[in-house]
Amino acid sequence: MTATAGPESGPTGQDDDRSGRDVARERERGREQEAVEERYARLDDLRRRTRAELVAVRRSETTGTHQNRSERDSFAALHEGRLAQLDAVEERLVFGRLDLAGGERRYVGRLGLADTAQQRLLVDWRAPASEPFYQATAARPGGVVRRRHLSLRGRSVAGLEDDVLDAEGLDDLGLEALGGEGALMSALGAQRTGRMGDIVATIQAEQDAVIRSPADGVLVVQGGPGTGKTAVALHRAAFLLYAHRERLARSGVLVVGPSPVFLRYIEQVLPSLGENGVLTSTAGQLFPGVDARGSDRPAVARLKGDDRWLEVLRRAVAARQRVPDRPQRLDVEGTAVTLTPRAVARARERARGSGQPHNEARTGFVRDLLLHLADGVARAQGNRLEPEDRPGVVADLRASRDVRVALNLAWMPMSPQKLVGDLLTRPHRLAEAAEGLLSAPEQALLLREPGDPWTVDDVPLLDEAAEVLGDDETGASAAAARADDRRREEALSLAREVLDSGAGETSVEGFTASAEDLAARQSDLGGPALTVAERAAQDRTWTFGHVVVDEAQELSPMMWRLLVRRCPSRSMTVVGDLAQTRSAAGASTWGEVLDPFAAGRWRLEELTVNYRTPRQVMDAAAAVLAVTGAPGRTPTSVREGEGPPVLTTLPDAAAERATLLRAVVEDEAARTAGGRLAVLVPPGRLAEAAGALGEAVAGPDGTPLPVATGAGALDRPVAVMTVAESKGLEFDAVVLLDPAGVLGGPDAEDPRAGAHDLYVAMTRPTQRLHVLAPAGLDADLAGAITGAA
Ligand SMILES: Nc1ncnc2c1ncn2[C@@H]1O[C@H](COP(=O)(O)OP(=O)(O)OP(=O)(O)O)[C@@H](O)[C@H]1O
C-alpha cells in the first residue's frame, strides 16, 4: 500500500476548502520539515567543529621533529577528509523514515548522526538498523509499520511517500493509498545528467541483498542491461568500506571498469556516498607506468588472453639464461681468463634451483661466476687467491667490459616491457618461446610493428612477465617495499597511541578516525601525504582488501590471473552480463572464468529488473538477440516507454544521409530538451556521423547544442560514440546508426560479438530509441527492431 503527499497532492485552493486529509498531510509535511531541519543543523554544527579543529591543527606548533610534523599533517589530512565527507552529504541528507511496531521512529540518511547527548538523529543507510528500510515488504514487514520516503528540494521537504506495511499498527495519520509516482519512479523518470548518481534512497530489495552480502569469496552479480549492476557494485563498495573500515582503509578497494569514459561516468557516485579512497582503474591501467587505451583485433585479443602464455613467458625467460657454445676468453685488466660453458651451466643450475624469479636469481648467478672467474684470474697470474684479495679481484672483474658482456649474454637482466615487446616484434624470439604451443599462423597473428602502443590485452602479459622476471633492480625495490612495510607498522602503532589518547573522537557514525586511516597517512613519512589509493596505483605488488570488477564478462583468463594477484584473498564483487560479452576473449559461463581460481569460493546472485530501458525498447532488444542467434535471459523493464523503437531508412547519397541524420538528432534533442542524447555507430561510421553533425546541432529554441566525440562526450548534450564506447553508459535518447554494420563487426569469426554489441546499443536509452538503417535491412531484424516480430 502506498500513500503520497507531494506538491501535486498539496493545497489547491483556499484554506477553508481543504479537506481534512489535505490539512493532515500539510501538517505532516511541516513536522517532517522540522525533523529535517534539526538534522541539517547538526550537520552544520559538525562541519563548523571540524573546520575549527582543522584550523587549530594547522596552526599548532610542533616541536619540529619529523614525527611531530608528520603527526600534525596526518591529523590535518584526516580533518580535511572528514570535512569533504560532511560536505558530500548535503544533498538529500535524509531520505527515509521507519516507524517500528514498538513505536520507535528511525530516520535513514546518507550518514549516521547523533546529537550532543549521543541520541541518534540519523541512521547511516549502510548500518544494520537501516536494513528494514530496503528489505521490509507487506508480506514480511519485520516489525516495520510504515516506511516513509522523504523527497527534499534543497533542505525543504517536497514530498512524502508512505508504504504502509502493517495497517493494524498504524496510528492516527491514515494516509490512504494514492498510488502516485513513487520515489523510485520519479528517480527513474528524471532526466540524465551525463554522470551516474547514487541510488541510496531507492535501493530495491534484490539489490540491497547484493549490496549487504558478506565480504568473503567472489560474489558474481549477473544481470541484464539496466538492472543496476554498476550502481549496486558501487554501493556495495561503500557498504563494505563502512562495515569493514578498519581493514579496508588500510588495504584499499579497487574498482575496475571498462573504459576511461565509463570511469568518468561513475566518478561521482562513491564521493557522493562519502567515500573518496577507492582506486578506480580500467583494465588497461592495471600495470603501473602503462596506460593502454586500444584493444587488439578480436582474434589477437583472444590469443593474448589465453593461458598458454604462461608457458610461453616462462620459456622466453628461460631462453635468456644461456650457456655459451664454447669457452670464452675474457680480458680483465690485461689478464686473460676463460669462462667455460661448464661453469656457466653450473651457476645457471644453482640460480634456477633457488626458485627466485629471473632478475632476482641473477644476483646469485653473477656472484657464483665472479668468484669462479676470480680464481681463474689468480691462476692466470700464477697465484692462489687469498680471501683478503678476493674483493679487489671481484671489483676488477665487475669493471671488465668483457665480463659484463659475457654475464649479460648468459643471464640478461630484463624488464617486462622488453621481454613482452621482443616476443611481439621479433619473430625468432616468439618462435623460440612458443614452439609447439602456438601454431605458426597464431604466431604470425601476434606479431606487430616495434613502437606500436601497448594494448589492453598486453597488460596481463606484462604483469605475468613481471612475475616471472621479478624486480629488475636486483631486489632494490623489494627492499624498498619491505622498508615501507616497516614504516607502515611503526606508523600504525603511533596512530594507535594517538587515538588511545582520545584525540580522534567524533560523533559522526562511521567517520571514527581509525588507527589505520591515520597510519595510512603517516607511513608517507617525509613524502607528500599519499592516500592508500594513490600508493596502490603506483605499486604493482599492492594487494587490495576488496576488488570490484564491472563488465567482468569481457575479461580474459590472463586478466583474471592479474586481478587475483591484486586480491589474493579473493574478496571480490564481479558484475556483468554474459549476454553483453563483446570481447572475443571474454566469458560465456561464469564457471569457466571463476573455477580456475575460485572453485567452490564463488556464488552467483541475479538481478532481474531493468530500471533503465523502457519496456517496448527492451522487448525489441530481446527480439533482436533472438533473431541474431544469440538468445539469452533478458530482464523485465519496470517502466513503460513512449513506444517501440522507430526505424528509418537511410538514403544512399552521402549528403542526403547527413541531412537526415542531422534532422533526426535535432528532433530527438527537441523531445529530450535539456537531456542527453547519444548517436551510437559501428566504428566504420564514426567519421561519417561526426562529420554530419559537426560541432553543434540546432536546439529546440534555436540555440546550438554542442556535439562531442570521445572522452569529452559525456559532458555534452549530444555524444557521438561507437557502441563499444557506450558500454555501461546511458542516455535519455539514442540514435543508432546502421544496425547491420554493428552486427557485422567487430569480429566476423564470432557472430556472437556483433549480436551482443547490437543488444548493448539498443539498451542504452532511458526514453527513446531511433534506428537509422541503410536500405535492404534484413526483414527479421527490421521486424525485431520495430516490435513487429
Ligand atoms: N534502485 C534504483 N533506484 C533508482 N535508480 C536505479 C535503481 N537501480 C538502478 N537504477 C538506475 O538504473 C540505471 C541502470 O543502472 P546501471 O547502469 O547500474 O545498470 P547496469 O546493470 O550496470 O546496466 P548495463 O549492464 O546495461 O550497463 C541507472 O541510471 C541507475 O541509476
JSON list of N, CA and C and ligand atoms in Angstrom, two decimals, residues 184 187-188 192 196-197 199 202-204 207 224-231 265 551 580 611-612 728 730 764, ligand 1:
[
{"chain": "A", "resi": 184, "resn": "LEU", "atom": "N", "xyz": [10.86, 5.81, -6.46]},
{"chain": "A", "resi": 184, "resn": "LEU", "atom": "CA", "xyz": [11.63, 5.10, -7.48]},
{"chain": "A", "resi": 184, "resn": "LEU", "atom": "C", "xyz": [11.30, 5.61, -8.87]},
{"chain": "A", "resi": 187, "resn": "ALA", "atom": "N", "xyz": [12.68, 8.90, -9.56]},
{"chain": "A", "resi": 187, "resn": "ALA", "atom": "CA", "xyz": [14.14, 8.84, -9.78]},
{"chain": "A", "resi": 187, "resn": "ALA", "atom": "C", "xyz": [14.42, 8.32, -11.19]},
{"chain": "A", "resi": 188, "resn": "LEU", "atom": "N", "xyz": [13.66, 7.31, -11.59]},
{"chain": "A", "resi": 188, "resn": "LEU", "atom": "CA", "xyz": [13.94, 6.71, -12.91]},
{"chain": "A", "resi": 188, "resn": "LEU", "atom": "C", "xyz": [13.53, 7.63, -14.05]},
{"chain": "A", "resi": 192, "resn": "ARG", "atom": "N", "xyz": [18.65, 12.47, -17.51]},
{"chain": "A", "resi": 192, "resn": "ARG", "atom": "CA", "xyz": [20.04, 12.08, -17.25]},
{"chain": "A", "resi": 192, "resn": "ARG", "atom": "C", "xyz": [20.93, 13.32, -17.27]},
{"chain": "A", "resi": 196, "resn": "MET", "atom": "N", "xyz": [26.56, 9.29, -13.54]},
{"chain": "A", "resi": 196, "resn": "MET", "atom": "CA", "xyz": [25.73, 8.42, -12.73]},
{"chain": "A", "resi": 196, "resn": "MET", "atom": "C", "xyz": [25.57, 9.01, -11.33]},
{"chain": "A", "resi": 197, "resn": "GLY", "atom": "N", "xyz": [24.37, 8.85, -10.78]},
{"chain": "A", "resi": 197, "resn": "GLY", "atom": "CA", "xyz": [24.13, 9.34, -9.42]},
{"chain": "A", "resi": 197, "resn": "GLY", "atom": "C", "xyz": [23.95, 8.17, -8.47]},
{"chain": "A", "resi": 199, "resn": "ILE", "atom": "N", "xyz": [21.91, 5.81, -5.62]},
{"chain": "A", "resi": 199, "resn": "ILE", "atom": "CA", "xyz": [20.52, 5.36, -5.55]},
{"chain": "A", "resi": 199, "resn": "ILE", "atom": "C", "xyz": [20.12, 5.04, -4.10]},
{"chain": "A", "resi": 202, "resn": "THR", "atom": "N", "xyz": [16.50, 4.74, -2.98]},
{"chain": "A", "resi": 202, "resn": "THR", "atom": "CA", "xyz": [15.53, 3.85, -3.65]},
{"chain": "A", "resi": 202, "resn": "THR", "atom": "C", "xyz": [16.09, 2.46, -3.96]},
{"chain": "A", "resi": 203, "resn": "ILE", "atom": "N", "xyz": [17.14, 2.06, -3.25]},
{"chain": "A", "resi": 203, "resn": "ILE", "atom": "CA", "xyz": [17.69, 0.71, -3.48]},
{"chain": "A", "resi": 203, "resn": "ILE", "atom": "C", "xyz": [16.56, -0.31, -3.31]},
{"chain": "A", "resi": 204, "resn": "GLN", "atom": "N", "xyz": [16.45, -1.24, -4.25]},
{"chain": "A", "resi": 204, "resn": "GLN", "atom": "CA", "xyz": [15.39, -2.24, -4.18]},
{"chain": "A", "resi": 204, "resn": "GLN", "atom": "C", "xyz": [15.87, -3.48, -3.43]},
{"chain": "A", "resi": 207, "resn": "GLN", "atom": "N", "xyz": [18.46, -5.73, -4.84]},
{"chain": "A", "resi": 207, "resn": "GLN", "atom": "CA", "xyz": [19.75, -5.04, -4.93]},
{"chain": "A", "resi": 207, "resn": "GLN", "atom": "C", "xyz": [20.39, -4.93, -3.54]},
{"chain": "A", "resi": 224, "resn": "GLY", "atom": "N", "xyz": [20.89, -8.46, -16.53]},
{"chain": "A", "resi": 224, "resn": "GLY", "atom": "CA", "xyz": [20.74, -7.88, -17.85]},
{"chain": "A", "resi": 224, "resn": "GLY", "atom": "C", "xyz": [21.01, -6.38, -17.80]},
{"chain": "A", "resi": 225, "resn": "PRO", "atom": "N", "xyz": [20.86, -5.74, -18.96]},
{"chain": "A", "resi": 225, "resn": "PRO", "atom": "CA", "xyz": [21.12, -4.30, -19.03]},
{"chain": "A", "resi": 225, "resn": "PRO", "atom": "C", "xyz": [20.19, -3.54, -18.10]},
{"chain": "A", "resi": 226, "resn": "GLY", "atom": "N", "xyz": [20.73, -2.49, -17.49]},
{"chain": "A", "resi": 226, "resn": "GLY", "atom": "CA", "xyz": [19.90, -1.58, -16.70]},
{"chain": "A", "resi": 226, "resn": "GLY", "atom": "C", "xyz": [19.40, -2.15, -15.39]},
{"chain": "A", "resi": 227, "resn": "THR", "atom": "N", "xyz": [19.90, -3.31, -14.97]},
{"chain": "A", "resi": 227, "resn": "THR", "atom": "CA", "xyz": [19.41, -3.89, -13.71]},
{"chain": "A", "resi": 227, "resn": "THR", "atom": "C", "xyz": [20.09, -3.28, -12.50]},
{"chain": "A", "resi": 228, "resn": "GLY", "atom": "N", "xyz": [20.97, -2.33, -12.75]},
{"chain": "A", "resi": 228, "resn": "GLY", "atom": "CA", "xyz": [21.61, -1.63, -11.63]},
{"chain": "A", "resi": 228, "resn": "GLY", "atom": "C", "xyz": [22.90, -2.31, -11.18]},
{"chain": "A", "resi": 229, "resn": "LYS", "atom": "N", "xyz": [23.50, -3.12, -12.05]},
{"chain": "A", "resi": 229, "resn": "LYS", "atom": "CA", "xyz": [24.72, -3.82, -11.63]},
{"chain": "A", "resi": 229, "resn": "LYS", "atom": "C", "xyz": [25.82, -2.84, -11.21]},
{"chain": "A", "resi": 230, "resn": "THR", "atom": "N", "xyz": [26.03, -1.81, -12.04]},
{"chain": "A", "resi": 230, "resn": "THR", "atom": "CA", "xyz": [27.08, -0.84, -11.71]},
{"chain": "A", "resi": 230, "resn": "THR", "atom": "C", "xyz": [26.72, -0.10, -10.44]},
{"chain": "A", "resi": 231, "resn": "ALA", "atom": "N", "xyz": [25.47, 0.36, -10.37]},
{"chain": "A", "resi": 231, "resn": "ALA", "atom": "CA", "xyz": [25.04, 1.10, -9.17]},
{"chain": "A", "resi": 231, "resn": "ALA", "atom": "C", "xyz": [25.22, 0.22, -7.94]},
{"chain": "A", "resi": 265, "resn": "TYR", "atom": "N", "xyz": [32.09, 8.52, -16.01]},
{"chain": "A", "resi": 265, "resn": "TYR", "atom": "CA", "xyz": [30.64, 8.44, -15.83]},
{"chain": "A", "resi": 265, "resn": "TYR", "atom": "C", "xyz": [30.28, 8.11, -14.38]},
{"chain": "A", "resi": 551, "resn": "GLU", "atom": "N", "xyz": [31.54, -4.99, -15.78]},
{"chain": "A", "resi": 551, "resn": "GLU", "atom": "CA", "xyz": [31.62, -5.53, -17.15]},
{"chain": "A", "resi": 551, "resn": "GLU", "atom": "C", "xyz": [32.61, -6.69, -17.17]},
{"chain": "A", "resi": 580, "resn": "GLN", "atom": "N", "xyz": [26.01, -9.68, -22.82]},
{"chain": "A", "resi": 580, "resn": "GLN", "atom": "CA", "xyz": [26.60, -8.46, -23.39]},
{"chain": "A", "resi": 580, "resn": "GLN", "atom": "C", "xyz": [28.08, -8.64, -23.73]},
{"chain": "A", "resi": 611, "resn": "TYR", "atom": "N", "xyz": [15.89, -1.17, -14.76]},
{"chain": "A", "resi": 611, "resn": "TYR", "atom": "CA", "xyz": [15.41, 0.15, -14.31]},
{"chain": "A", "resi": 611, "resn": "TYR", "atom": "C", "xyz": [15.66, 1.23, -15.34]},
{"chain": "A", "resi": 612, "resn": "ARG", "atom": "N", "xyz": [16.34, 0.89, -16.40]},
{"chain": "A", "resi": 612, "resn": "ARG", "atom": "CA", "xyz": [16.71, 1.93, -17.37]},
{"chain": "A", "resi": 612, "resn": "ARG", "atom": "C", "xyz": [15.80, 1.92, -18.59]},
{"chain": "A", "resi": 728, "resn": "GLY", "atom": "N", "xyz": [28.04, 0.35, -20.56]},
{"chain": "A", "resi": 728, "resn": "GLY", "atom": "CA", "xyz": [27.84, 0.79, -19.18]},
{"chain": "A", "resi": 728, "resn": "GLY", "atom": "C", "xyz": [27.21, 2.17, -19.05]},
{"chain": "A", "resi": 730, "resn": "GLU", "atom": "N", "xyz": [24.42, 5.46, -20.16]},
{"chain": "A", "resi": 730, "resn": "GLU", "atom": "CA", "xyz": [23.02, 5.59, -20.54]},
{"chain": "A", "resi": 730, "resn": "GLU", "atom": "C", "xyz": [22.68, 7.01, -20.92]},
{"chain": "A", "resi": 764, "resn": "ARG", "atom": "N", "xyz": [20.74, 1.21, -24.22]},
{"chain": "A", "resi": 764, "resn": "ARG", "atom": "CA", "xyz": [21.30, 2.41, -23.57]},
{"chain": "A", "resi": 764, "resn": "ARG", "atom": "C", "xyz": [20.26, 3.48, -23.24]},
{"chain": "B", "resi": 1, "resn": "LIG", "atom": "N1", "xyz": [17.10, 1.13, -7.11]},
{"chain": "B", "resi": 1, "resn": "LIG", "atom": "C1", "xyz": [17.27, 2.08, -8.02]},
{"chain": "B", "resi": 1, "resn": "LIG", "atom": "N2", "xyz": [16.78, 3.32, -7.81]},
{"chain": "B", "resi": 1, "resn": "LIG", "atom": "C2", "xyz": [16.96, 4.29, -8.73]},
{"chain": "B", "resi": 1, "resn": "LIG", "atom": "N3", "xyz": [17.63, 4.12, -9.87]},
{"chain": "B", "resi": 1, "resn": "LIG", "atom": "C3", "xyz": [18.13, 2.90, -10.12]},
{"chain": "B", "resi": 1, "resn": "LIG", "atom": "C4", "xyz": [17.99, 1.82, -9.21]},
{"chain": "B", "resi": 1, "resn": "LIG", "atom": "N4", "xyz": [18.62, 0.74, -9.72]},
{"chain": "B", "resi": 1, "resn": "LIG", "atom": "C5", "xyz": [19.13, 1.13, -10.89]},
{"chain": "B", "resi": 1, "resn": "LIG", "atom": "N5", "xyz": [18.85, 2.42, -11.13]},
{"chain": "B", "resi": 1, "resn": "LIG", "atom": "C6", "xyz": [19.22, 3.21, -12.30]},
{"chain": "B", "resi": 1, "resn": "LIG", "atom": "O1", "xyz": [19.11, 2.39, -13.43]},
{"chain": "B", "resi": 1, "resn": "LIG", "atom": "C7", "xyz": [20.12, 2.74, -14.37]},
{"chain": "B", "resi": 1, "resn": "LIG", "atom": "C8", "xyz": [20.89, 1.50, -14.76]},
{"chain": "B", "resi": 1, "resn": "LIG", "atom": "O2", "xyz": [21.76, 1.13, -13.72]},
{"chain": "B", "resi": 1, "resn": "LIG", "atom": "P1", "xyz": [23.20, 0.55, -14.01]},
{"chain": "B", "resi": 1, "resn": "LIG", "atom": "O3", "xyz": [23.91, 1.39, -15.01]},
{"chain": "B", "resi": 1, "resn": "LIG", "atom": "O4", "xyz": [23.82, 0.31, -12.70]},
{"chain": "B", "resi": 1, "resn": "LIG", "atom": "O5", "xyz": [22.78, -0.81, -14.70]},
{"chain": "B", "resi": 1, "resn": "LIG", "atom": "P2", "xyz": [23.72, -1.97, -15.27]},
{"chain": "B", "resi": 1, "resn": "LIG", "atom": "O6", "xyz": [23.07, -3.24, -14.85]},
{"chain": "B", "resi": 1, "resn": "LIG", "atom": "O7", "xyz": [25.12, -1.74, -14.88]},
{"chain": "B", "resi": 1, "resn": "LIG", "atom": "O8", "xyz": [23.49, -1.76, -16.82]},
{"chain": "B", "resi": 1, "resn": "LIG", "atom": "P3", "xyz": [24.34, -2.22, -18.11]},
{"chain": "B", "resi": 1, "resn": "LIG", "atom": "O9", "xyz": [24.79, -3.61, -17.91]},
{"chain": "B", "resi": 1, "resn": "LIG", "atom": "O10", "xyz": [23.33, -2.09, -19.19]},
{"chain": "B", "resi": 1, "resn": "LIG", "atom": "O11", "xyz": [25.41, -1.21, -18.26]},
{"chain": "B", "resi": 1, "resn": "LIG", "atom": "C9", "xyz": [20.98, 3.80, -13.70]},
{"chain": "B", "resi": 1, "resn": "LIG", "atom": "O12", "xyz": [20.52, 5.06, -14.10]},
{"chain": "B", "resi": 1, "resn": "LIG", "atom": "C10", "xyz": [20.69, 3.61, -12.25]},
{"chain": "B", "resi": 1, "resn": "LIG", "atom": "O13", "xyz": [20.89, 4.78, -11.52]}
]
